[in-house]
């Protein structure tokens, strides 16, 4: 009976959250864009022929402009730029989501542990967090992606290892604010343990902020992955938007005025990151009472 009441309240809260989110036109527009892009990425194996990614099966000429069956022209090997763009979305989104989940998970755990236990635990973790914060994140990600075995997994680890400190500091501040409230003191007085306070009170209060921050972190992760790939530190065996820009630069697409090879991946990165930013800002406005009042 109690669990049914709890789930009913959660569904009602989710409904109110969705109603407030729908009132944010920018966030709703960004959500629609993301839904379309994710759907195209998931359907890429269905609506396209994966064999076209193999240079030995390329049927077009080198750097041919749009036309003759190629809506966005061809690359230097005669492959369809549209095909590379669709399959590149799968890699870029995979790296963005996976790296974000990993870095947000690490940052949330470290932030809660720092604020909750305090003392020498907080001192040690704060010094580690500050160490990663002062390091140039792109340089550190480039070094890690070079040292680790080349591949998508290494890029995900490199991005997550450099992005988690920001989430940790944010979660720490929110945890300190939550644990200063009177109902936390009542829980301690009634004999609650550390895991009860964290699991029942702190984590539910911190998660909305973490969720809003996650949407912003995905866009940053996609930019970092594209930058690493553009610098030649990505996975050369996987088609991604950053890898497309890197190859275009290597073959001289700028001097050849092959705008169809440069513009689509650059626009795709910009549109996806902007859509995530719009969703993140809308969620922040919904979850933050002060911004909602404005």
PDB file of C-alpha atoms in Angstrom:
ATOM      1  CA  UNK A   1       0.000   0.000   0.000  1.00  0.00           C
ATOM      2  CA  UNK A   2       2.805   2.380   0.988  1.00  0.00           C
ATOM      3  CA  UNK A   3       4.814   1.612  -2.135  1.00  0.00           C
ATOM      4  CA  UNK A   4       1.763   2.252  -4.319  1.00  0.00           C
ATOM      5  CA  UNK A   5       1.304   5.674  -2.720  1.00  0.00           C
ATOM      6  CA  UNK A   6       4.990   6.472  -3.235  1.00  0.00           C
ATOM      7  CA  UNK A   7       4.868   5.502  -6.913  1.00  0.00           C
ATOM      8  CA  UNK A   8       1.671   7.496  -7.397  1.00  0.00           C
ATOM      9  CA  UNK A   9       3.329  10.572  -5.927  1.00  0.00           C
ATOM     10  CA  UNK A  10       6.396  10.059  -8.114  1.00  0.00           C
ATOM     11  CA  UNK A  11       4.262   9.796 -11.238  1.00  0.00           C
ATOM     12  CA  UNK A  12       2.420  12.961 -10.263  1.00  0.00           C
ATOM     13  CA  UNK A  13       5.732  14.763  -9.679  1.00  0.00           C
ATOM     14  CA  UNK A  14       7.037  13.551 -13.046  1.00  0.00           C
ATOM     15  CA  UNK A  15       3.854  14.812 -14.704  1.00  0.00           C
ATOM     16  CA  UNK A  16       4.267  18.247 -13.122  1.00  0.00           C
ATOM     17  CA  UNK A  17       7.904  18.316 -14.194  1.00  0.00           C
ATOM     18  CA  UNK A  18       6.962  17.495 -17.781  1.00  0.00           C
ATOM     19  CA  UNK A  19       4.260  20.185 -17.814  1.00  0.00           C
ATOM     20  CA  UNK A  20       6.766  22.773 -16.607  1.00  0.00           C
ATOM     21  CA  UNK A  21       9.362  21.584 -19.126  1.00  0.00           C
ATOM     22  CA  UNK A  22       6.858  21.915 -21.975  1.00  0.00           C
ATOM     23  CA  UNK A  23       6.393  25.567 -21.060  1.00  0.00           C
ATOM     24  CA  UNK A  24      10.074  26.111 -21.875  1.00  0.00           C
ATOM     25  CA  UNK A  25       9.911  26.450 -25.657  1.00  0.00           C
ATOM     26  CA  UNK A  26      13.660  26.429 -26.126  1.00  0.00           C
ATOM     27  CA  UNK A  27      14.061  23.200 -24.173  1.00  0.00           C
ATOM     28  CA  UNK A  28      11.186  21.549 -26.016  1.00  0.00           C
ATOM     29  CA  UNK A  29      12.658  22.555 -29.375  1.00  0.00           C
ATOM     30  CA  UNK A  30      16.045  21.155 -28.349  1.00  0.00           C
ATOM     31  CA  UNK A  31      14.413  17.924 -27.205  1.00  0.00           C
ATOM     32  CA  UNK A  32      12.710  17.483 -30.580  1.00  0.00           C
ATOM     33  CA  UNK A  33      16.010  18.023 -32.400  1.00  0.00           C
ATOM     34  CA  UNK A  34      17.762  15.479 -30.182  1.00  0.00           C
ATOM     35  CA  UNK A  35      14.971  12.954 -30.677  1.00  0.00           C
ATOM     36  CA  UNK A  36      15.283  13.245 -34.463  1.00  0.00           C
ATOM     37  CA  UNK A  37      19.086  12.913 -34.398  1.00  0.00           C
ATOM     38  CA  UNK A  38      19.042   9.945 -32.018  1.00  0.00           C
ATOM     39  CA  UNK A  39      16.367   8.254 -34.121  1.00  0.00           C
ATOM     40  CA  UNK A  40      18.426   8.715 -37.298  1.00  0.00           C
ATOM     41  CA  UNK A  41      21.499   7.348 -35.521  1.00  0.00           C
ATOM     42  CA  UNK A  42      19.621   4.267 -34.330  1.00  0.00           C
ATOM     43  CA  UNK A  43      18.084   3.652 -37.756  1.00  0.00           C
ATOM     44  CA  UNK A  44      21.353   4.145 -39.667  1.00  0.00           C
ATOM     45  CA  UNK A  45      21.919   0.374 -40.146  1.00  0.00           C
ATOM     46  CA  UNK A  46      18.347   0.044 -41.448  1.00  0.00           C
ATOM     47  CA  UNK A  47      18.099   3.005 -43.814  1.00  0.00           C
ATOM     48  CA  UNK A  48      21.676   2.816 -45.159  1.00  0.00           C
ATOM     49  CA  UNK A  49      24.077   0.165 -46.426  1.00  0.00           C
ATOM     50  CA  UNK A  50      27.001  -0.233 -43.986  1.00  0.00           C
ATOM     51  CA  UNK A  51      29.201  -1.663 -46.739  1.00  0.00           C
ATOM     52  CA  UNK A  52      29.440   1.864 -48.144  1.00  0.00           C
ATOM     53  CA  UNK A  53      31.780   2.736 -45.264  1.00  0.00           C
ATOM     54  CA  UNK A  54      34.418   0.438 -46.739  1.00  0.00           C
ATOM     55  CA  UNK A  55      36.677   2.317 -49.129  1.00  0.00           C
ATOM     56  CA  UNK A  56      36.861  -0.757 -51.361  1.00  0.00           C
ATOM     57  CA  UNK A  57      33.104  -0.472 -51.990  1.00  0.00           C
ATOM     58  CA  UNK A  58      33.112   3.270 -52.723  1.00  0.00           C
ATOM     59  CA  UNK A  59      31.223   4.061 -55.922  1.00  0.00           C
ATOM     60  CA  UNK A  60      31.737   7.821 -56.224  1.00  0.00           C
ATOM     61  CA  UNK A  61      34.602   9.994 -57.345  1.00  0.00           C
ATOM     62  CA  UNK A  62      37.018  11.779 -55.038  1.00  0.00           C
ATOM     63  CA  UNK A  63      35.574  14.957 -53.495  1.00  0.00           C
ATOM     64  CA  UNK A  64      32.636  15.151 -55.875  1.00  0.00           C
ATOM     65  CA  UNK A  65      30.052  17.867 -55.075  1.00  0.00           C
ATOM     66  CA  UNK A  66      26.431  17.003 -54.235  1.00  0.00           C
ATOM     67  CA  UNK A  67      24.606  15.314 -57.088  1.00  0.00           C
ATOM     68  CA  UNK A  68      24.588  12.074 -59.081  1.00  0.00           C
ATOM     69  CA  UNK A  69      22.949  10.140 -56.236  1.00  0.00           C
ATOM     70  CA  UNK A  70      25.098  11.679 -53.474  1.00  0.00           C
ATOM     71  CA  UNK A  71      23.040  14.270 -51.601  1.00  0.00           C
ATOM     72  CA  UNK A  72      26.051  15.634 -49.713  1.00  0.00           C
ATOM     73  CA  UNK A  73      28.781  14.726 -52.160  1.00  0.00           C
ATOM     74  CA  UNK A  74      31.685  12.352 -51.555  1.00  0.00           C
ATOM     75  CA  UNK A  75      34.903  12.287 -49.551  1.00  0.00           C
ATOM     76  CA  UNK A  76      38.438  11.742 -50.809  1.00  0.00           C
ATOM     77  CA  UNK A  77      37.838   8.000 -51.257  1.00  0.00           C
ATOM     78  CA  UNK A  78      34.503   8.335 -53.040  1.00  0.00           C
ATOM     79  CA  UNK A  79      32.324   7.453 -50.042  1.00  0.00           C
ATOM     80  CA  UNK A  80      29.047   9.261 -49.428  1.00  0.00           C
ATOM     81  CA  UNK A  81      29.396  12.143 -46.978  1.00  0.00           C
ATOM     82  CA  UNK A  82      25.759  11.648 -45.934  1.00  0.00           C
ATOM     83  CA  UNK A  83      26.507   8.015 -45.079  1.00  0.00           C
ATOM     84  CA  UNK A  84      29.549   9.038 -43.035  1.00  0.00           C
ATOM     85  CA  UNK A  85      27.479  11.723 -41.311  1.00  0.00           C
ATOM     86  CA  UNK A  86      24.760   9.272 -40.253  1.00  0.00           C
ATOM     87  CA  UNK A  87      27.200   6.663 -38.983  1.00  0.00           C
ATOM     88  CA  UNK A  88      29.366   9.326 -37.389  1.00  0.00           C
ATOM     89  CA  UNK A  89      26.399  10.391 -35.286  1.00  0.00           C
ATOM     90  CA  UNK A  90      26.372   6.926 -33.701  1.00  0.00           C
ATOM     91  CA  UNK A  91      29.991   7.209 -32.569  1.00  0.00           C
ATOM     92  CA  UNK A  92      29.747  10.825 -31.413  1.00  0.00           C
ATOM     93  CA  UNK A  93      26.540  10.231 -29.444  1.00  0.00           C
ATOM     94  CA  UNK A  94      27.853   6.967 -27.975  1.00  0.00           C
ATOM     95  CA  UNK A  95      31.025   8.633 -26.733  1.00  0.00           C
ATOM     96  CA  UNK A  96      29.077  11.645 -25.474  1.00  0.00           C
ATOM     97  CA  UNK A  97      26.527   9.628 -23.487  1.00  0.00           C
ATOM     98  CA  UNK A  98      28.978   7.001 -22.178  1.00  0.00           C
ATOM     99  CA  UNK A  99      31.625   9.515 -21.098  1.00  0.00           C
ATOM    100  CA  UNK A 100      28.963  11.667 -19.436  1.00  0.00           C
ATOM    101  CA  UNK A 101      27.455   8.769 -17.487  1.00  0.00           C
ATOM    102  CA  UNK A 102      30.905   7.725 -16.308  1.00  0.00           C
ATOM    103  CA  UNK A 103      32.088  11.186 -15.285  1.00  0.00           C
ATOM    104  CA  UNK A 104      28.761  12.126 -13.668  1.00  0.00           C
ATOM    105  CA  UNK A 105      28.739   8.838 -11.748  1.00  0.00           C
ATOM    106  CA  UNK A 106      32.273   9.390 -10.463  1.00  0.00           C
ATOM    107  CA  UNK A 107      31.633  13.045  -9.682  1.00  0.00           C
ATOM    108  CA  UNK A 108      28.391  12.318  -7.828  1.00  0.00           C
ATOM    109  CA  UNK A 109      29.973   9.628  -5.648  1.00  0.00           C
ATOM    110  CA  UNK A 110      33.057  11.719  -4.850  1.00  0.00           C
ATOM    111  CA  UNK A 111      30.995  14.855  -4.153  1.00  0.00           C
ATOM    112  CA  UNK A 112      28.590  13.113  -1.777  1.00  0.00           C
ATOM    113  CA  UNK A 113      31.399  11.299   0.060  1.00  0.00           C
ATOM    114  CA  UNK A 114      33.350  14.543   0.484  1.00  0.00           C
ATOM    115  CA  UNK A 115      30.451  16.517   1.917  1.00  0.00           C
ATOM    116  CA  UNK A 116      28.939  13.721   4.017  1.00  0.00           C
ATOM    117  CA  UNK A 117      31.973  12.312   5.796  1.00  0.00           C
ATOM    118  CA  UNK A 118      34.091  15.468   5.925  1.00  0.00           C
ATOM    119  CA  UNK A 119      37.312  15.454   7.933  1.00  0.00           C
ATOM    120  CA  UNK A 120      40.391  13.870   6.384  1.00  0.00           C
ATOM    121  CA  UNK A 121      38.248  12.139   3.727  1.00  0.00           C
ATOM    122  CA  UNK A 122      37.074  15.496   2.418  1.00  0.00           C
ATOM    123  CA  UNK A 123      40.586  16.962   2.654  1.00  0.00           C
ATOM    124  CA  UNK A 124      42.141  14.182   0.578  1.00  0.00           C
ATOM    125  CA  UNK A 125      39.394  14.088  -2.040  1.00  0.00           C
ATOM    126  CA  UNK A 126      39.359  17.874  -2.326  1.00  0.00           C
ATOM    127  CA  UNK A 127      43.086  17.918  -3.062  1.00  0.00           C
ATOM    128  CA  UNK A 128      42.631  15.235  -5.717  1.00  0.00           C
ATOM    129  CA  UNK A 129      39.722  17.160  -7.237  1.00  0.00           C
ATOM    130  CA  UNK A 130      41.673  20.424  -7.225  1.00  0.00           C
ATOM    131  CA  UNK A 131      44.618  18.654  -8.886  1.00  0.00           C
ATOM    132  CA  UNK A 132      42.451  17.561 -11.807  1.00  0.00           C
ATOM    133  CA  UNK A 133      40.750  20.963 -11.984  1.00  0.00           C
ATOM    134  CA  UNK A 134      43.982  22.923 -12.437  1.00  0.00           C
ATOM    135  CA  UNK A 135      45.207  20.642 -15.218  1.00  0.00           C
ATOM    136  CA  UNK A 136      44.211  21.614 -18.791  1.00  0.00           C
ATOM    137  CA  UNK A 137      41.427  19.154 -19.484  1.00  0.00           C
ATOM    138  CA  UNK A 138      42.022  18.898 -23.235  1.00  0.00           C
ATOM    139  CA  UNK A 139      45.758  18.303 -22.772  1.00  0.00           C
ATOM    140  CA  UNK A 140      45.117  15.651 -20.121  1.00  0.00           C
ATOM    141  CA  UNK A 141      42.498  13.953 -22.319  1.00  0.00           C
ATOM    142  CA  UNK A 142      44.938  13.992 -25.253  1.00  0.00           C
ATOM    143  CA  UNK A 143      47.676  12.422 -23.130  1.00  0.00           C
ATOM    144  CA  UNK A 144      45.375   9.725 -21.763  1.00  0.00           C
ATOM    145  CA  UNK A 145      43.956   8.879 -25.197  1.00  0.00           C
ATOM    146  CA  UNK A 146      47.535   8.531 -26.471  1.00  0.00           C
ATOM    147  CA  UNK A 147      48.775   6.379 -23.582  1.00  0.00           C
ATOM    148  CA  UNK A 148      45.769   4.043 -23.523  1.00  0.00           C
ATOM    149  CA  UNK A 149      45.007   1.486 -26.209  1.00  0.00           C
ATOM    150  CA  UNK A 150      43.518   3.330 -29.218  1.00  0.00           C
ATOM    151  CA  UNK A 151      39.765   2.943 -29.490  1.00  0.00           C
ATOM    152  CA  UNK A 152      36.429   4.383 -28.489  1.00  0.00           C
ATOM    153  CA  UNK A 153      36.742   2.991 -24.963  1.00  0.00           C
ATOM    154  CA  UNK A 154      39.995   4.871 -24.397  1.00  0.00           C
ATOM    155  CA  UNK A 155      38.419   8.121 -25.564  1.00  0.00           C
ATOM    156  CA  UNK A 156      35.480   7.620 -23.195  1.00  0.00           C
ATOM    157  CA  UNK A 157      37.838   7.002 -20.256  1.00  0.00           C
ATOM    158  CA  UNK A 158      39.997   9.992 -21.193  1.00  0.00           C
ATOM    159  CA  UNK A 159      37.001  12.348 -21.346  1.00  0.00           C
ATOM    160  CA  UNK A 160      35.466  11.036 -18.109  1.00  0.00           C
ATOM    161  CA  UNK A 161      38.788  11.290 -16.251  1.00  0.00           C
ATOM    162  CA  UNK A 162      39.009  15.008 -17.029  1.00  0.00           C
ATOM    163  CA  UNK A 163      35.342  16.017 -16.629  1.00  0.00           C
ATOM    164  CA  UNK A 164      34.320  14.529 -13.266  1.00  0.00           C
ATOM    165  CA  UNK A 165      35.824  17.225 -10.927  1.00  0.00           C
ATOM    166  CA  UNK A 166      33.281  19.863 -11.988  1.00  0.00           C
ATOM    167  CA  UNK A 167      30.393  17.551 -11.122  1.00  0.00           C
ATOM    168  CA  UNK A 168      32.074  16.598  -7.839  1.00  0.00           C
ATOM    169  CA  UNK A 169      32.341  20.227  -6.699  1.00  0.00           C
ATOM    170  CA  UNK A 170      28.741  20.912  -7.711  1.00  0.00           C
ATOM    171  CA  UNK A 171      27.394  17.840  -5.896  1.00  0.00           C
ATOM    172  CA  UNK A 172      29.483  18.613  -2.824  1.00  0.00           C
ATOM    173  CA  UNK A 173      27.943  22.075  -2.516  1.00  0.00           C
ATOM    174  CA  UNK A 174      24.418  20.708  -2.923  1.00  0.00           C
ATOM    175  CA  UNK A 175      25.063  17.911  -0.402  1.00  0.00           C
ATOM    176  CA  UNK A 176      26.307  20.385   2.196  1.00  0.00           C
ATOM    177  CA  UNK A 177      23.144  22.439   1.709  1.00  0.00           C
ATOM    178  CA  UNK A 178      20.912  19.383   2.060  1.00  0.00           C
ATOM    179  CA  UNK A 179      22.639  18.032   5.170  1.00  0.00           C
ATOM    180  CA  UNK A 180      22.254  21.368   6.945  1.00  0.00           C
ATOM    181  CA  UNK A 181      18.458  21.014   6.925  1.00  0.00           C
ATOM    182  CA  UNK A 182      16.545  20.107  10.111  1.00  0.00           C
ATOM    183  CA  UNK A 183      15.117  16.791   8.874  1.00  0.00           C
ATOM    184  CA  UNK A 184      18.654  15.431   8.465  1.00  0.00           C
ATOM    185  CA  UNK A 185      19.310  16.202  12.132  1.00  0.00           C
ATOM    186  CA  UNK A 186      16.095  14.403  13.076  1.00  0.00           C
ATOM    187  CA  UNK A 187      17.233  11.375  11.081  1.00  0.00           C
ATOM    188  CA  UNK A 188      20.523  11.279  12.979  1.00  0.00           C
ATOM    189  CA  UNK A 189      18.664  11.666  16.280  1.00  0.00           C
ATOM    190  CA  UNK A 190      16.409   8.718  15.412  1.00  0.00           C
ATOM    191  CA  UNK A 191      19.451   6.508  14.859  1.00  0.00           C
ATOM    192  CA  UNK A 192      19.804   6.637  11.065  1.00  0.00           C
ATOM    193  CA  UNK A 193      23.092   5.428   9.620  1.00  0.00           C
ATOM    194  CA  UNK A 194      25.278   6.899   6.909  1.00  0.00           C
ATOM    195  CA  UNK A 195      23.794   4.841   4.079  1.00  0.00           C
ATOM    196  CA  UNK A 196      20.228   5.620   5.167  1.00  0.00           C
ATOM    197  CA  UNK A 197      20.884   9.363   5.193  1.00  0.00           C
ATOM    198  CA  UNK A 198      22.680   9.235   1.842  1.00  0.00           C
ATOM    199  CA  UNK A 199      20.238   6.900   0.125  1.00  0.00           C
ATOM    200  CA  UNK A 200      16.956   8.231   1.514  1.00  0.00           C
ATOM    201  CA  UNK A 201      17.635  11.960   1.881  1.00  0.00           C
ATOM    202  CA  UNK A 202      20.815  13.219   0.217  1.00  0.00           C
ATOM    203  CA  UNK A 203      20.770  11.336  -3.084  1.00  0.00           C
ATOM    204  CA  UNK A 204      17.103  12.093  -3.977  1.00  0.00           C
ATOM    205  CA  UNK A 205      17.707  15.785  -3.264  1.00  0.00           C
ATOM    206  CA  UNK A 206      20.915  15.880  -5.330  1.00  0.00           C
ATOM    207  CA  UNK A 207      19.736  13.876  -8.349  1.00  0.00           C
ATOM    208  CA  UNK A 208      17.637  16.653  -9.997  1.00  0.00           C
ATOM    209  CA  UNK A 209      20.683  18.911 -10.083  1.00  0.00           C
ATOM    210  CA  UNK A 210      22.840  16.048 -11.354  1.00  0.00           C
ATOM    211  CA  UNK A 211      20.320  15.267 -14.082  1.00  0.00           C
ATOM    212  CA  UNK A 212      20.228  18.881 -15.267  1.00  0.00           C
ATOM    213  CA  UNK A 213      24.034  19.017 -15.256  1.00  0.00           C
ATOM    214  CA  UNK A 214      24.187  15.758 -17.231  1.00  0.00           C
ATOM    215  CA  UNK A 215      22.502  17.257 -20.280  1.00  0.00           C
ATOM    216  CA  UNK A 216      25.088  20.034 -20.331  1.00  0.00           C
ATOM    217  CA  UNK A 217      27.975  17.604 -19.863  1.00  0.00           C
ATOM    218  CA  UNK A 218      26.925  15.491 -22.863  1.00  0.00           C
ATOM    219  CA  UNK A 219      27.461  18.451 -25.180  1.00  0.00           C
ATOM    220  CA  UNK A 220      30.880  19.133 -23.673  1.00  0.00           C
ATOM    221  CA  UNK A 221      31.836  15.466 -24.072  1.00  0.00           C
ATOM    222  CA  UNK A 222      30.847  15.497 -27.750  1.00  0.00           C
ATOM    223  CA  UNK A 223      32.968  18.619 -28.315  1.00  0.00           C
ATOM    224  CA  UNK A 224      35.955  17.003 -26.564  1.00  0.00           C
ATOM    225  CA  UNK A 225      35.617  13.811 -28.601  1.00  0.00           C
ATOM    226  CA  UNK A 226      35.379  15.796 -31.831  1.00  0.00           C
ATOM    227  CA  UNK A 227      38.419  17.859 -30.848  1.00  0.00           C
ATOM    228  CA  UNK A 228      40.496  14.771 -30.057  1.00  0.00           C
ATOM    229  CA  UNK A 229      39.463  13.151 -33.331  1.00  0.00           C
ATOM    230  CA  UNK A 230      40.211  16.360 -35.240  1.00  0.00           C
ATOM    231  CA  UNK A 231      43.707  16.361 -33.718  1.00  0.00           C
ATOM    232  CA  UNK A 232      44.227  12.800 -34.940  1.00  0.00           C
ATOM    233  CA  UNK A 233      43.804  11.172 -31.517  1.00  0.00           C
ATOM    234  CA  UNK A 234      40.499   9.450 -32.247  1.00  0.00           C
ATOM    235  CA  UNK A 235      39.752   5.967 -33.476  1.00  0.00           C
ATOM    236  CA  UNK A 236      40.717   5.898 -37.180  1.00  0.00           C
ATOM    237  CA  UNK A 237      38.599   2.772 -37.716  1.00  0.00           C
ATOM    238  CA  UNK A 238      35.364   4.491 -36.645  1.00  0.00           C
ATOM    239  CA  UNK A 239      33.538   7.205 -38.536  1.00  0.00           C
ATOM    240  CA  UNK A 240      32.810  10.175 -36.299  1.00  0.00           C
ATOM    241  CA  UNK A 241      32.150  13.837 -36.954  1.00  0.00           C
ATOM    242  CA  UNK A 242      35.549  14.822 -35.585  1.00  0.00           C
ATOM    243  CA  UNK A 243      37.252  12.149 -37.685  1.00  0.00           C
ATOM    244  CA  UNK A 244      35.484  13.517 -40.783  1.00  0.00           C
ATOM    245  CA  UNK A 245      36.868  17.000 -40.088  1.00  0.00           C
ATOM    246  CA  UNK A 246      40.326  15.533 -39.504  1.00  0.00           C
ATOM    247  CA  UNK A 247      40.266  13.657 -42.816  1.00  0.00           C
ATOM    248  CA  UNK A 248      38.943  16.729 -44.619  1.00  0.00           C
ATOM    249  CA  UNK A 249      41.845  18.764 -43.295  1.00  0.00           C
ATOM    250  CA  UNK A 250      44.363  16.071 -44.227  1.00  0.00           C
ATOM    251  CA  UNK A 251      43.239  15.844 -47.855  1.00  0.00           C
ATOM    252  CA  UNK A 252      43.053  19.600 -48.340  1.00  0.00           C
ATOM    253  CA  UNK A 253      39.295  20.014 -48.553  1.00  0.00           C
ATOM    254  CA  UNK A 254      39.678  23.701 -47.690  1.00  0.00           C
ATOM    255  CA  UNK A 255      41.949  24.500 -50.608  1.00  0.00           C
ATOM    256  CA  UNK A 256      39.815  22.298 -52.867  1.00  0.00           C
ATOM    257  CA  UNK A 257      36.749  24.265 -51.717  1.00  0.00           C
ATOM    258  CA  UNK A 258      34.977  21.015 -50.846  1.00  0.00           C
ATOM    259  CA  UNK A 259      32.499  22.722 -48.534  1.00  0.00           C
ATOM    260  CA  UNK A 260      30.222  19.656 -48.591  1.00  0.00           C
ATOM    261  CA  UNK A 261      32.930  17.710 -46.757  1.00  0.00           C
ATOM    262  CA  UNK A 262      33.555  20.338 -44.055  1.00  0.00           C
ATOM    263  CA  UNK A 263      30.191  21.960 -43.424  1.00  0.00           C
ATOM    264  CA  UNK A 264      27.928  18.947 -42.579  1.00  0.00           C
ATOM    265  CA  UNK A 265      30.000  17.496 -39.674  1.00  0.00           C
ATOM    266  CA  UNK A 266      30.711  20.959 -38.285  1.00  0.00           C
ATOM    267  CA  UNK A 267      27.036  21.906 -38.385  1.00  0.00           C
ATOM    268  CA  UNK A 268      26.059  18.542 -36.877  1.00  0.00           C
ATOM    269  CA  UNK A 269      28.359  19.102 -33.896  1.00  0.00           C
ATOM    270  CA  UNK A 270      27.042  22.621 -33.400  1.00  0.00           C
ATOM    271  CA  UNK A 271      23.363  21.616 -33.661  1.00  0.00           C
ATOM    272  CA  UNK A 272      23.672  18.673 -31.262  1.00  0.00           C
ATOM    273  CA  UNK A 273      25.618  20.643 -28.657  1.00  0.00           C
ATOM    274  CA  UNK A 274      23.165  23.548 -28.932  1.00  0.00           C
ATOM    275  CA  UNK A 275      20.215  21.171 -28.507  1.00  0.00           C
ATOM    276  CA  UNK A 276      21.743  19.666 -25.361  1.00  0.00           C
ATOM    277  CA  UNK A 277      22.439  23.144 -24.007  1.00  0.00           C
ATOM    278  CA  UNK A 278      18.830  24.199 -24.621  1.00  0.00           C
ATOM    279  CA  UNK A 279      17.513  21.102 -22.840  1.00  0.00           C
ATOM    280  CA  UNK A 280      19.927  21.600 -19.963  1.00  0.00           C
ATOM    281  CA  UNK A 281      18.983  25.246 -19.485  1.00  0.00           C
ATOM    282  CA  UNK A 282      15.302  24.382 -19.589  1.00  0.00           C
ATOM    283  CA  UNK A 283      15.748  21.632 -16.988  1.00  0.00           C
ATOM    284  CA  UNK A 284      17.757  23.980 -14.819  1.00  0.00           C
ATOM    285  CA  UNK A 285      14.986  26.563 -15.012  1.00  0.00           C
ATOM    286  CA  UNK A 286      12.366  23.941 -14.088  1.00  0.00           C
ATOM    287  CA  UNK A 287      14.313  22.415 -11.214  1.00  0.00           C
ATOM    288  CA  UNK A 288      15.632  25.692  -9.779  1.00  0.00           C
ATOM    289  CA  UNK A 289      12.807  27.583  -8.002  1.00  0.00           C
ATOM    290  CA  UNK A 290      14.598  30.930  -8.313  1.00  0.00           C
ATOM    291  CA  UNK A 291      14.944  30.614 -12.079  1.00  0.00           C
ATOM    292  CA  UNK A 292      11.351  29.372 -12.337  1.00  0.00           C
ATOM    293  CA  UNK A 293      10.077  32.509 -10.596  1.00  0.00           C
ATOM    294  CA  UNK A 294      11.954  34.681 -13.086  1.00  0.00           C
TER     295      UNK A 294
END
